[in-house]
Amino acid sequence: MTVTVINPDGLPKPEVYRQMSVATGTKFVFLAGQVARDADGNQVGAGDLAAQVEQSYLNIATALAEVGGSFDDVAKLTVYVVDWSDEKFPLLGEGVARAAAKLGVNPVKPITLIPVASLTEPDLLVEVDATAVLD
């Protein structure tokens, strides 16, 4: 299985994400939104967007490992951020970078960022869902 991420000619070429991924494989994995909770359901990173992003990405990797995959198999991410503002962008990037360093992966994927007023629990600042393709 491979996931190749690209910025097609004729579209902007952002450095922090890619416009498209092309995935080959036979098993599609659709993860529910992952939030800043550890395996016991305890909150991680109260009030800290970077820590919550990091935990959400780590949870995605944990879920994919259960079915024989890894974060490298992610074809698309959707990130929901509470009360988004441009000032939060560095914190988002910091959390992604910390997770990538722990996982040893390139976190640059096609991503959709959706500002939201709130999530299902008041202490959550971010939720990340993923689609992956495995062999």
CSV table of C-alpha atoms in Angstrom, one decimal, residues 5-84:
chain,number,residue,atom,x,y,z
A,5,VAL,CA,0.7,13.1,-1.4
A,6,ILE,CA,1.1,15.8,-4.1
A,7,ASN,CA,0.3,19.4,-4.9
A,8,PRO,CA,-1.0,19.3,-8.5
A,9,ASP,CA,0.1,21.8,-11.0
A,10,GLY,CA,-2.4,24.7,-11.3
A,11,LEU,CA,-3.2,24.6,-7.5
A,12,PRO,CA,-1.4,26.5,-4.7
A,13,LYS,CA,1.5,24.6,-3.1
A,14,PRO,CA,1.3,25.0,0.6
A,15,GLU,CA,4.2,23.7,2.7
A,16,VAL,CA,2.1,22.5,5.7
A,17,TYR,CA,-0.3,20.2,3.8
A,18,ARG,CA,-0.9,18.7,0.4
A,19,GLN,CA,-3.8,19.3,-1.9
A,20,MET,CA,-4.3,15.6,-2.8
A,21,SER,CA,-3.3,12.1,-1.9
A,22,VAL,CA,-3.4,9.1,-4.2
A,23,ALA,CA,-3.7,5.8,-2.3
A,24,THR,CA,-3.5,2.3,-3.5
A,25,GLY,CA,-4.6,-0.6,-1.3
A,26,THR,CA,-7.5,-2.9,-0.6
A,27,LYS,CA,-8.6,-1.9,2.9
A,28,PHE,CA,-10.2,1.5,3.7
A,29,VAL,CA,-10.2,2.6,7.3
A,30,PHE,CA,-12.5,5.4,8.5
A,31,LEU,CA,-11.6,6.6,12.0
A,32,ALA,CA,-14.0,8.4,14.2
A,33,GLY,CA,-12.8,11.8,15.4
A,34,GLN,CA,-10.0,11.4,17.8
A,35,VAL,CA,-9.7,13.8,20.8
A,36,ALA,CA,-7.2,14.4,23.6
A,37,ARG,CA,-8.0,11.4,25.7
A,38,ASP,CA,-5.6,8.7,26.7
A,39,ALA,CA,-6.4,5.0,26.7
A,40,ASP,CA,-8.1,5.3,30.0
A,41,GLY,CA,-10.3,8.2,28.9
A,42,ASN,CA,-8.3,10.8,30.8
A,43,GLN,CA,-8.0,14.3,29.4
A,44,VAL,CA,-4.6,15.2,28.0
A,45,GLY,CA,-3.5,18.8,27.6
A,46,ALA,CA,-6.2,20.8,29.4
A,47,GLY,CA,-6.3,24.2,27.8
A,48,ASP,CA,-3.3,23.4,25.5
A,49,LEU,CA,-4.2,23.2,21.8
A,50,ALA,CA,-0.7,21.8,20.8
A,51,ALA,CA,-0.9,19.0,23.4
A,52,GLN,CA,-4.5,18.1,22.3
A,53,VAL,CA,-3.5,18.0,18.6
A,54,GLU,CA,-0.5,15.8,19.5
A,55,GLN,CA,-2.7,13.4,21.5
A,56,SER,CA,-5.3,13.3,18.7
A,57,TYR,CA,-2.6,12.4,16.1
A,58,LEU,CA,-1.1,9.8,18.5
A,59,ASN,CA,-4.6,8.2,18.9
A,60,ILE,CA,-5.0,8.0,15.2
A,61,ALA,CA,-1.6,6.1,15.0
A,62,THR,CA,-2.7,3.8,17.8
A,63,ALA,CA,-6.0,3.0,16.2
A,64,LEU,CA,-4.3,2.2,12.8
A,65,ALA,CA,-1.7,0.0,14.5
A,66,GLU,CA,-4.6,-2.2,15.7
A,67,VAL,CA,-5.5,-3.1,12.1
A,68,GLY,CA,-1.9,-3.4,10.9
A,69,GLY,CA,-1.4,0.2,9.7
A,70,SER,CA,0.4,3.3,10.6
A,71,PHE,CA,0.1,7.1,10.3
A,72,ASP,CA,1.9,6.7,6.9
A,73,ASP,CA,-1.3,5.0,5.6
A,74,VAL,CA,-3.4,8.1,6.3
A,75,ALA,CA,-4.9,9.5,3.0
A,76,LYS,CA,-6.9,12.4,4.4
A,77,LEU,CA,-7.4,14.3,7.7
A,78,THR,CA,-10.2,16.6,8.9
A,79,VAL,CA,-9.4,18.8,11.8
A,80,TYR,CA,-12.1,20.5,13.8
A,81,VAL,CA,-10.8,23.4,16.0
A,82,VAL,CA,-12.8,25.3,18.6
A,83,ASP,CA,-12.9,29.1,18.1
A,84,TRP,CA,-10.3,29.0,15.3
